[in-house]
Amino acid sequence: MGAKNWSKEKLKRYLKEGRGQGVGKDYLPWNYTYNYSSKGRVSRIYGLKTNRVHHLHSDNQYRAFLLFEFNSSVIDIRESFPLLDVDEVIDDKEDLRFDKFLDKETKEPYVLATNFLLTVKDANGEEKDIARAVKNTSELKRKITFEKLEIERRYWQHKGIDWKVITEKQLPRQLGKNIEWIRETLLVGSEGELDKDERSVAMMRFILENDDLPLKEVLKIFDKKEGLQKGSGLFLFRYLIAKKELAIDLTKRIDLESKVNNLLL
């Protein structure tokens, strides 16, 4: 038996470690990026809302995470959430192909997991969980993928939890790049010696007072006027967007040559 084979002993170890349990910073994903090989590019990213490292197994999962985190209604993100009680939850499972998800050597059933379980807050302040599977459209052509998704669908349906499949079509690359670009300013220590909270107030006022100028020119003048290092104004501009105090179209490339009033929504 290979070291990577799934077994009852490994299942017991995962459960003992607390995988798939907890919320917020205390949650442990069922699968870490180093647990199994992935066809996609794996990544680990520190969550600004959860204050823990998230383990993501593809570029699509990474972009989905960025969009979820940027969404103000999302308050917790649990990736690789295991369906540990799937046998008890799903009643109508006679036509489901659980036999497809067994270790070839040990014949031990794998623990299936949904890519993301999100806790969201609605307009009334009520919290609820929603589940999201992230797949590339090419994967949806594979029968085994469809069979796994059908198990997930029925599981969450029986739990009374909203479940949907997201593909790369709902995860624009430019949107992901822009969110990645602005979220860096929210990381602790990203500002260096700059007091970003105090300076961003002045930056906001200056931008709005000079919205008929190209953004690049506004940022250059601001740095000089405030006696700041080159690039400080751009950092503060990104910070204001990340804090949602300035609104721009993040689905498009941010052109610094454009006039401010053509960028702001």
PDB file of C-alpha atoms in Angstrom:
ATOM      1  CA  MET A   1       0.000   0.000   0.000  1.00  0.00           C
ATOM      2  CA  GLY A   2       1.446   3.363  -1.040  1.00  0.00           C
ATOM      3  CA  ALA A   3       1.917   6.212   1.412  1.00  0.00           C
ATOM      4  CA  LYS A   4      -0.666   8.278  -0.445  1.00  0.00           C
ATOM      5  CA  ASN A   5      -3.422   5.651  -0.399  1.00  0.00           C
ATOM      6  CA  TRP A   6      -6.600   6.528   1.433  1.00  0.00           C
ATOM      7  CA  SER A   7      -7.317   4.368   4.479  1.00  0.00           C
ATOM      8  CA  LYS A   8      -9.380   4.160   7.656  1.00  0.00           C
ATOM      9  CA  GLU A   9      -6.269   5.116   9.620  1.00  0.00           C
ATOM     10  CA  LYS A  10      -5.811   8.279   7.556  1.00  0.00           C
ATOM     11  CA  LEU A  11      -9.481   9.141   8.015  1.00  0.00           C
ATOM     12  CA  LYS A  12      -9.139   8.798  11.782  1.00  0.00           C
ATOM     13  CA  ARG A  13      -6.011  10.972  11.734  1.00  0.00           C
ATOM     14  CA  TYR A  14      -7.731  13.731   9.724  1.00  0.00           C
ATOM     15  CA  LEU A  15     -10.679  13.734  12.123  1.00  0.00           C
ATOM     16  CA  LYS A  16      -8.370  13.794  15.139  1.00  0.00           C
ATOM     17  CA  GLU A  17      -6.518  16.763  13.638  1.00  0.00           C
ATOM     18  CA  GLY A  18      -9.852  18.594  13.420  1.00  0.00           C
ATOM     19  CA  ARG A  19     -10.003  18.879   9.658  1.00  0.00           C
ATOM     20  CA  GLY A  20     -13.299  20.135   8.292  1.00  0.00           C
ATOM     21  CA  GLN A  21     -14.165  21.534  11.703  1.00  0.00           C
ATOM     22  CA  GLY A  22     -14.286  25.016  13.213  1.00  0.00           C
ATOM     23  CA  VAL A  23     -15.218  28.419  11.819  1.00  0.00           C
ATOM     24  CA  GLY A  24     -13.310  31.576  10.986  1.00  0.00           C
ATOM     25  CA  LYS A  25      -9.643  31.450  11.974  1.00  0.00           C
ATOM     26  CA  ASP A  26     -10.168  28.078  13.689  1.00  0.00           C
ATOM     27  CA  TYR A  27     -11.388  26.214  10.602  1.00  0.00           C
ATOM     28  CA  LEU A  28      -9.114  23.536   9.146  1.00  0.00           C
ATOM     29  CA  PRO A  29      -9.709  22.538   5.504  1.00  0.00           C
ATOM     30  CA  TRP A  30     -10.121  18.843   4.746  1.00  0.00           C
ATOM     31  CA  ASN A  31      -7.431  18.909   2.072  1.00  0.00           C
ATOM     32  CA  TYR A  32      -4.288  20.994   2.262  1.00  0.00           C
ATOM     33  CA  THR A  33      -2.453  21.927  -0.924  1.00  0.00           C
ATOM     34  CA  TYR A  34       0.239  19.343  -0.218  1.00  0.00           C
ATOM     35  CA  ASN A  35      -2.137  16.419   0.403  1.00  0.00           C
ATOM     36  CA  TYR A  36      -2.677  15.393  -3.179  1.00  0.00           C
ATOM     37  CA  SER A  37      -1.587  16.299  -6.688  1.00  0.00           C
ATOM     38  CA  SER A  38      -3.690  18.871  -8.493  1.00  0.00           C
ATOM     39  CA  LYS A  39      -4.023  19.543 -12.202  1.00  0.00           C
ATOM     40  CA  GLY A  40      -4.336  23.226 -11.420  1.00  0.00           C
ATOM     41  CA  ARG A  41      -1.887  25.627  -9.842  1.00  0.00           C
ATOM     42  CA  VAL A  42      -2.167  25.438  -6.065  1.00  0.00           C
ATOM     43  CA  SER A  43      -1.868  28.492  -3.847  1.00  0.00           C
ATOM     44  CA  ARG A  44      -1.933  29.485  -0.215  1.00  0.00           C
ATOM     45  CA  ILE A  45      -3.261  32.908   0.674  1.00  0.00           C
ATOM     46  CA  TYR A  46      -3.791  34.695   3.963  1.00  0.00           C
ATOM     47  CA  GLY A  47      -7.462  35.543   4.458  1.00  0.00           C
ATOM     48  CA  LEU A  48      -8.205  39.104   5.497  1.00  0.00           C
ATOM     49  CA  LYS A  49     -11.607  38.139   6.900  1.00  0.00           C
ATOM     50  CA  THR A  50     -10.658  34.820   8.484  1.00  0.00           C
ATOM     51  CA  ASN A  51      -7.112  35.623   9.683  1.00  0.00           C
ATOM     52  CA  ARG A  52      -5.825  32.256   8.542  1.00  0.00           C
ATOM     53  CA  VAL A  53      -4.125  30.733   5.503  1.00  0.00           C
ATOM     54  CA  HIS A  54      -6.467  29.302   2.868  1.00  0.00           C
ATOM     55  CA  HIS A  55      -5.457  26.295   0.740  1.00  0.00           C
ATOM     56  CA  LEU A  56      -6.663  26.567  -2.861  1.00  0.00           C
ATOM     57  CA  HIS A  57      -6.181  23.938  -5.538  1.00  0.00           C
ATOM     58  CA  SER A  58      -6.609  25.775  -8.846  1.00  0.00           C
ATOM     59  CA  ASP A  59      -6.514  29.213 -10.432  1.00  0.00           C
ATOM     60  CA  ASN A  60     -10.311  29.188 -10.567  1.00  0.00           C
ATOM     61  CA  GLN A  61     -10.525  28.496  -6.831  1.00  0.00           C
ATOM     62  CA  TYR A  62      -8.046  31.303  -6.206  1.00  0.00           C
ATOM     63  CA  ARG A  63     -10.092  33.788  -8.248  1.00  0.00           C
ATOM     64  CA  ALA A  64     -13.300  32.595  -6.585  1.00  0.00           C
ATOM     65  CA  PHE A  65     -11.714  33.156  -3.176  1.00  0.00           C
ATOM     66  CA  LEU A  66     -10.739  36.725  -4.131  1.00  0.00           C
ATOM     67  CA  LEU A  67     -14.301  37.489  -5.267  1.00  0.00           C
ATOM     68  CA  PHE A  68     -15.842  35.923  -2.162  1.00  0.00           C
ATOM     69  CA  GLU A  69     -13.532  37.825   0.157  1.00  0.00           C
ATOM     70  CA  PHE A  70     -14.191  41.145  -1.606  1.00  0.00           C
ATOM     71  CA  ASN A  71     -17.948  40.616  -1.322  1.00  0.00           C
ATOM     72  CA  SER A  72     -19.155  42.566   1.715  1.00  0.00           C
ATOM     73  CA  SER A  73     -21.929  40.062   2.471  1.00  0.00           C
ATOM     74  CA  VAL A  74     -19.465  37.169   2.906  1.00  0.00           C
ATOM     75  CA  ILE A  75     -18.269  36.906   6.513  1.00  0.00           C
ATOM     76  CA  ASP A  76     -16.593  33.472   6.535  1.00  0.00           C
ATOM     77  CA  ILE A  77     -14.967  31.266   3.907  1.00  0.00           C
ATOM     78  CA  ARG A  78     -14.391  27.565   4.496  1.00  0.00           C
ATOM     79  CA  GLU A  79     -12.619  25.843   1.637  1.00  0.00           C
ATOM     80  CA  SER A  80     -12.489  22.089   1.014  1.00  0.00           C
ATOM     81  CA  PHE A  81     -15.486  21.409   3.257  1.00  0.00           C
ATOM     82  CA  PRO A  82     -15.970  17.635   3.789  1.00  0.00           C
ATOM     83  CA  LEU A  83     -19.317  15.862   3.412  1.00  0.00           C
ATOM     84  CA  LEU A  84     -18.608  13.593   6.358  1.00  0.00           C
ATOM     85  CA  ASP A  85     -22.229  12.629   6.985  1.00  0.00           C
ATOM     86  CA  VAL A  86     -23.187  12.129   3.345  1.00  0.00           C
ATOM     87  CA  ASP A  87     -24.549   8.596   3.901  1.00  0.00           C
ATOM     88  CA  GLU A  88     -26.888   9.753   6.653  1.00  0.00           C
ATOM     89  CA  VAL A  89     -27.995  12.960   4.904  1.00  0.00           C
ATOM     90  CA  ILE A  90     -28.877  11.619   1.446  1.00  0.00           C
ATOM     91  CA  ASP A  91     -31.852   9.247   1.435  1.00  0.00           C
ATOM     92  CA  ASP A  92     -32.289   8.771  -2.312  1.00  0.00           C
ATOM     93  CA  LYS A  93     -28.821   7.489  -3.184  1.00  0.00           C
ATOM     94  CA  GLU A  94     -29.545   4.221  -5.004  1.00  0.00           C
ATOM     95  CA  ASP A  95     -28.657   5.769  -8.387  1.00  0.00           C
ATOM     96  CA  LEU A  96     -25.580   7.632  -7.120  1.00  0.00           C
ATOM     97  CA  ARG A  97     -22.191   6.164  -8.083  1.00  0.00           C
ATOM     98  CA  PHE A  98     -20.380   6.193  -4.753  1.00  0.00           C
ATOM     99  CA  ASP A  99     -18.432   3.193  -6.057  1.00  0.00           C
ATOM    100  CA  LYS A 100     -16.564   5.572  -8.357  1.00  0.00           C
ATOM    101  CA  PHE A 101     -14.983   7.299  -5.370  1.00  0.00           C
ATOM    102  CA  LEU A 102     -12.999   4.513  -3.754  1.00  0.00           C
ATOM    103  CA  ASP A 103      -9.253   4.127  -3.327  1.00  0.00           C
ATOM    104  CA  LYS A 104      -8.233   1.624  -6.022  1.00  0.00           C
ATOM    105  CA  GLU A 105      -5.968  -0.308  -3.686  1.00  0.00           C
ATOM    106  CA  THR A 106      -7.626  -0.110  -0.277  1.00  0.00           C
ATOM    107  CA  LYS A 107     -11.237   0.113  -1.559  1.00  0.00           C
ATOM    108  CA  GLU A 108     -11.816   2.687   1.181  1.00  0.00           C
ATOM    109  CA  PRO A 109     -14.347   5.393   0.171  1.00  0.00           C
ATOM    110  CA  TYR A 110     -12.898   8.856  -0.210  1.00  0.00           C
ATOM    111  CA  VAL A 111     -14.366  11.741   1.766  1.00  0.00           C
ATOM    112  CA  LEU A 112     -15.945  14.039  -0.813  1.00  0.00           C
ATOM    113  CA  ALA A 113     -15.624  17.780  -0.258  1.00  0.00           C
ATOM    114  CA  THR A 114     -17.293  20.904  -1.586  1.00  0.00           C
ATOM    115  CA  ASN A 115     -14.863  23.589  -2.702  1.00  0.00           C
ATOM    116  CA  PHE A 116     -16.371  26.369  -0.588  1.00  0.00           C
ATOM    117  CA  LEU A 117     -18.871  26.732   2.227  1.00  0.00           C
ATOM    118  CA  LEU A 118     -19.557  30.431   2.738  1.00  0.00           C
ATOM    119  CA  THR A 119     -21.313  32.188   5.585  1.00  0.00           C
ATOM    120  CA  VAL A 120     -23.119  35.244   4.263  1.00  0.00           C
ATOM    121  CA  LYS A 121     -25.142  38.004   5.880  1.00  0.00           C
ATOM    122  CA  ASP A 122     -28.283  39.239   4.119  1.00  0.00           C
ATOM    123  CA  ALA A 123     -29.739  42.759   4.051  1.00  0.00           C
ATOM    124  CA  ASN A 124     -31.577  42.072   7.314  1.00  0.00           C
ATOM    125  CA  GLY A 125     -28.399  40.984   9.085  1.00  0.00           C
ATOM    126  CA  GLU A 126     -29.403  37.321   9.083  1.00  0.00           C
ATOM    127  CA  GLU A 127     -26.569  34.817   8.604  1.00  0.00           C
ATOM    128  CA  LYS A 128     -26.796  31.687   6.475  1.00  0.00           C
ATOM    129  CA  ASP A 129     -24.479  29.218   4.775  1.00  0.00           C
ATOM    130  CA  ILE A 130     -24.237  28.701   1.027  1.00  0.00           C
ATOM    131  CA  ALA A 131     -22.135  26.101  -0.802  1.00  0.00           C
ATOM    132  CA  ARG A 132     -20.236  26.614  -4.047  1.00  0.00           C
ATOM    133  CA  ALA A 133     -18.433  24.120  -6.286  1.00  0.00           C
ATOM    134  CA  VAL A 134     -15.797  25.613  -8.586  1.00  0.00           C
ATOM    135  CA  LYS A 135     -15.105  23.792 -11.841  1.00  0.00           C
ATOM    136  CA  ASN A 136     -13.629  24.515 -15.237  1.00  0.00           C
ATOM    137  CA  THR A 137     -16.173  24.080 -18.031  1.00  0.00           C
ATOM    138  CA  SER A 138     -13.930  21.398 -19.568  1.00  0.00           C
ATOM    139  CA  GLU A 139     -14.276  19.347 -16.360  1.00  0.00           C
ATOM    140  CA  LEU A 140     -18.056  19.357 -16.671  1.00  0.00           C
ATOM    141  CA  LYS A 141     -17.761  17.154 -19.767  1.00  0.00           C
ATOM    142  CA  ARG A 142     -16.356  14.324 -17.651  1.00  0.00           C
ATOM    143  CA  LYS A 143     -18.921  11.870 -16.364  1.00  0.00           C
ATOM    144  CA  ILE A 144     -17.149  11.341 -13.027  1.00  0.00           C
ATOM    145  CA  THR A 145     -17.225  15.114 -12.386  1.00  0.00           C
ATOM    146  CA  PHE A 146     -20.956  15.200 -13.074  1.00  0.00           C
ATOM    147  CA  GLU A 147     -21.481  12.235 -10.728  1.00  0.00           C
ATOM    148  CA  LYS A 148     -19.580  13.931  -7.905  1.00  0.00           C
ATOM    149  CA  LEU A 149     -21.487  17.162  -8.403  1.00  0.00           C
ATOM    150  CA  GLU A 150     -24.786  15.293  -8.275  1.00  0.00           C
ATOM    151  CA  ILE A 151     -23.802  13.853  -4.890  1.00  0.00           C
ATOM    152  CA  GLU A 152     -22.940  17.366  -3.709  1.00  0.00           C
ATOM    153  CA  ARG A 153     -26.187  18.782  -5.067  1.00  0.00           C
ATOM    154  CA  ARG A 154     -28.346  16.249  -3.267  1.00  0.00           C
ATOM    155  CA  TYR A 155     -26.337  16.551  -0.062  1.00  0.00           C
ATOM    156  CA  TRP A 156     -26.794  20.295   0.200  1.00  0.00           C
ATOM    157  CA  GLN A 157     -30.405  20.078  -0.981  1.00  0.00           C
ATOM    158  CA  HIS A 158     -31.195  17.705   1.893  1.00  0.00           C
ATOM    159  CA  LYS A 159     -29.387  20.119   4.244  1.00  0.00           C
ATOM    160  CA  GLY A 160     -31.522  23.005   2.967  1.00  0.00           C
ATOM    161  CA  ILE A 161     -28.434  24.936   1.882  1.00  0.00           C
ATOM    162  CA  ASP A 162     -28.165  26.812  -1.417  1.00  0.00           C
ATOM    163  CA  TRP A 163     -25.594  25.132  -3.709  1.00  0.00           C
ATOM    164  CA  LYS A 164     -24.343  26.201  -7.117  1.00  0.00           C
ATOM    165  CA  VAL A 165     -21.546  25.414  -9.568  1.00  0.00           C
ATOM    166  CA  ILE A 166     -19.249  28.259 -10.603  1.00  0.00           C
ATOM    167  CA  THR A 167     -17.040  28.076 -13.706  1.00  0.00           C
ATOM    168  CA  GLU A 168     -14.365  30.357 -15.125  1.00  0.00           C
ATOM    169  CA  LYS A 169     -17.167  32.189 -16.973  1.00  0.00           C
ATOM    170  CA  GLN A 170     -18.267  33.698 -13.656  1.00  0.00           C
ATOM    171  CA  LEU A 171     -14.676  34.410 -12.605  1.00  0.00           C
ATOM    172  CA  PRO A 172     -13.292  37.140 -14.910  1.00  0.00           C
ATOM    173  CA  ARG A 173      -9.496  37.172 -14.958  1.00  0.00           C
ATOM    174  CA  GLN A 174      -9.267  40.970 -14.999  1.00  0.00           C
ATOM    175  CA  LEU A 175     -11.571  41.256 -11.991  1.00  0.00           C
ATOM    176  CA  GLY A 176      -9.396  38.781 -10.106  1.00  0.00           C
ATOM    177  CA  LYS A 177      -6.222  40.678 -11.027  1.00  0.00           C
ATOM    178  CA  ASN A 178      -7.684  43.989  -9.907  1.00  0.00           C
ATOM    179  CA  ILE A 179      -8.893  42.625  -6.582  1.00  0.00           C
ATOM    180  CA  GLU A 180      -5.491  41.039  -6.022  1.00  0.00           C
ATOM    181  CA  TRP A 181      -3.852  44.397  -6.822  1.00  0.00           C
ATOM    182  CA  ILE A 182      -5.940  46.411  -4.357  1.00  0.00           C
ATOM    183  CA  ARG A 183      -6.165  43.839  -1.525  1.00  0.00           C
ATOM    184  CA  GLU A 184      -2.381  43.958  -1.052  1.00  0.00           C
ATOM    185  CA  THR A 185      -2.841  47.390   0.552  1.00  0.00           C
ATOM    186  CA  LEU A 186      -4.978  45.835   3.313  1.00  0.00           C
ATOM    187  CA  LEU A 187      -2.243  43.486   4.484  1.00  0.00           C
ATOM    188  CA  VAL A 188      -0.533  44.398   7.729  1.00  0.00           C
ATOM    189  CA  GLY A 189       2.758  46.161   7.078  1.00  0.00           C
ATOM    190  CA  SER A 190       2.034  46.842   3.403  1.00  0.00           C
ATOM    191  CA  GLU A 191       2.087  50.600   3.973  1.00  0.00           C
ATOM    192  CA  GLY A 192       5.647  50.804   5.327  1.00  0.00           C
ATOM    193  CA  GLU A 193       6.072  54.185   7.040  1.00  0.00           C
ATOM    194  CA  LEU A 194       2.889  55.573   5.458  1.00  0.00           C
ATOM    195  CA  ASP A 195      -0.102  56.294   7.701  1.00  0.00           C
ATOM    196  CA  LYS A 196      -2.626  54.999   5.182  1.00  0.00           C
ATOM    197  CA  ASP A 197      -5.758  55.723   7.202  1.00  0.00           C
ATOM    198  CA  GLU A 198      -4.902  59.378   7.789  1.00  0.00           C
ATOM    199  CA  ARG A 199      -3.345  60.009   4.380  1.00  0.00           C
ATOM    200  CA  SER A 200      -6.194  58.317   2.496  1.00  0.00           C
ATOM    201  CA  VAL A 201      -8.616  61.014   3.726  1.00  0.00           C
ATOM    202  CA  ALA A 202      -6.456  63.686   2.094  1.00  0.00           C
ATOM    203  CA  MET A 203      -6.048  61.479  -0.982  1.00  0.00           C
ATOM    204  CA  MET A 204      -9.826  61.125  -1.360  1.00  0.00           C
ATOM    205  CA  ARG A 205     -10.377  64.874  -1.123  1.00  0.00           C
ATOM    206  CA  PHE A 206      -7.579  65.605  -3.601  1.00  0.00           C
ATOM    207  CA  ILE A 207      -8.862  63.084  -6.146  1.00  0.00           C
ATOM    208  CA  LEU A 208     -12.404  64.475  -6.037  1.00  0.00           C
ATOM    209  CA  GLU A 209     -11.158  68.070  -6.318  1.00  0.00           C
ATOM    210  CA  ASN A 210      -9.083  67.216  -9.415  1.00  0.00           C
ATOM    211  CA  ASP A 211     -11.293  64.672 -11.168  1.00  0.00           C
ATOM    212  CA  ASP A 212     -10.882  66.395 -14.548  1.00  0.00           C
ATOM    213  CA  LEU A 213      -7.179  65.448 -14.642  1.00  0.00           C
ATOM    214  CA  PRO A 214      -5.611  62.132 -15.655  1.00  0.00           C
ATOM    215  CA  LEU A 215      -5.249  59.880 -12.604  1.00  0.00           C
ATOM    216  CA  LYS A 216      -1.509  59.483 -13.182  1.00  0.00           C
ATOM    217  CA  GLU A 217      -1.062  63.277 -13.010  1.00  0.00           C
ATOM    218  CA  VAL A 218      -3.237  63.581  -9.890  1.00  0.00           C
ATOM    219  CA  LEU A 219      -1.173  60.956  -8.063  1.00  0.00           C
ATOM    220  CA  LYS A 220       2.112  62.585  -9.088  1.00  0.00           C
ATOM    221  CA  ILE A 221       0.980  66.035  -7.872  1.00  0.00           C
ATOM    222  CA  PHE A 222      -0.345  64.560  -4.614  1.00  0.00           C
ATOM    223  CA  ASP A 223       2.953  62.838  -3.799  1.00  0.00           C
ATOM    224  CA  LYS A 224       4.849  66.093  -4.394  1.00  0.00           C
ATOM    225  CA  LYS A 225       2.320  68.254  -2.509  1.00  0.00           C
ATOM    226  CA  GLU A 226       2.331  65.981   0.548  1.00  0.00           C
ATOM    227  CA  GLY A 227       6.077  65.355   0.480  1.00  0.00           C
ATOM    228  CA  LEU A 228       5.575  61.603   0.080  1.00  0.00           C
ATOM    229  CA  GLN A 229       7.709  58.975  -1.601  1.00  0.00           C
ATOM    230  CA  LYS A 230       6.916  58.291  -5.252  1.00  0.00           C
ATOM    231  CA  GLY A 231       4.096  55.749  -5.523  1.00  0.00           C
ATOM    232  CA  SER A 232       2.455  56.655  -2.211  1.00  0.00           C
ATOM    233  CA  GLY A 233      -0.505  58.261  -3.952  1.00  0.00           C
ATOM    234  CA  LEU A 234      -1.055  55.148  -6.073  1.00  0.00           C
ATOM    235  CA  PHE A 235      -0.910  52.990  -2.953  1.00  0.00           C
ATOM    236  CA  LEU A 236      -3.547  55.193  -1.279  1.00  0.00           C
ATOM    237  CA  PHE A 237      -5.715  55.122  -4.408  1.00  0.00           C
ATOM    238  CA  ARG A 238      -5.646  51.314  -4.331  1.00  0.00           C
ATOM    239  CA  TYR A 239      -6.357  51.367  -0.590  1.00  0.00           C
ATOM    240  CA  LEU A 240      -9.427  53.567  -1.049  1.00  0.00           C
ATOM    241  CA  ILE A 241     -10.816  51.133  -3.620  1.00  0.00           C
ATOM    242  CA  ALA A 242     -10.055  48.153  -1.389  1.00  0.00           C
ATOM    243  CA  LYS A 243     -11.896  49.886   1.475  1.00  0.00           C
ATOM    244  CA  LYS A 244     -14.771  50.598  -0.974  1.00  0.00           C
ATOM    245  CA  GLU A 245     -14.540  54.308  -0.379  1.00  0.00           C
ATOM    246  CA  LEU A 246     -13.855  54.832  -4.092  1.00  0.00           C
ATOM    247  CA  ALA A 247     -15.827  52.839  -6.653  1.00  0.00           C
ATOM    248  CA  ILE A 248     -14.480  51.951 -10.089  1.00  0.00           C
ATOM    249  CA  ASP A 249     -15.262  49.230 -12.629  1.00  0.00           C
ATOM    250  CA  LEU A 250     -12.993  46.402 -11.489  1.00  0.00           C
ATOM    251  CA  THR A 251     -13.912  44.189 -14.432  1.00  0.00           C
ATOM    252  CA  LYS A 252     -11.816  46.438 -16.708  1.00  0.00           C
ATOM    253  CA  ARG A 253      -8.102  47.200 -16.793  1.00  0.00           C
ATOM    254  CA  ILE A 254      -7.365  50.262 -14.651  1.00  0.00           C
ATOM    255  CA  ASP A 255      -5.848  52.846 -16.998  1.00  0.00           C
ATOM    256  CA  LEU A 256      -3.828  55.400 -15.035  1.00  0.00           C
ATOM    257  CA  GLU A 257      -3.805  57.644 -18.103  1.00  0.00           C
ATOM    258  CA  SER A 258      -7.591  58.066 -17.935  1.00  0.00           C
ATOM    259  CA  LYS A 259      -9.175  61.129 -16.389  1.00  0.00           C
ATOM    260  CA  VAL A 260     -10.404  60.484 -12.854  1.00  0.00           C
ATOM    261  CA  ASN A 261     -14.020  61.277 -13.718  1.00  0.00           C
ATOM    262  CA  ASN A 262     -13.932  58.606 -16.416  1.00  0.00           C
ATOM    263  CA  LEU A 263     -12.783  55.978 -13.889  1.00  0.00           C
ATOM    264  CA  LEU A 264     -15.010  56.673 -10.913  1.00  0.00           C
ATOM    265  CA  LEU A 265     -18.511  55.201 -10.816  1.00  0.00           C
TER     266      LEU A 265
END
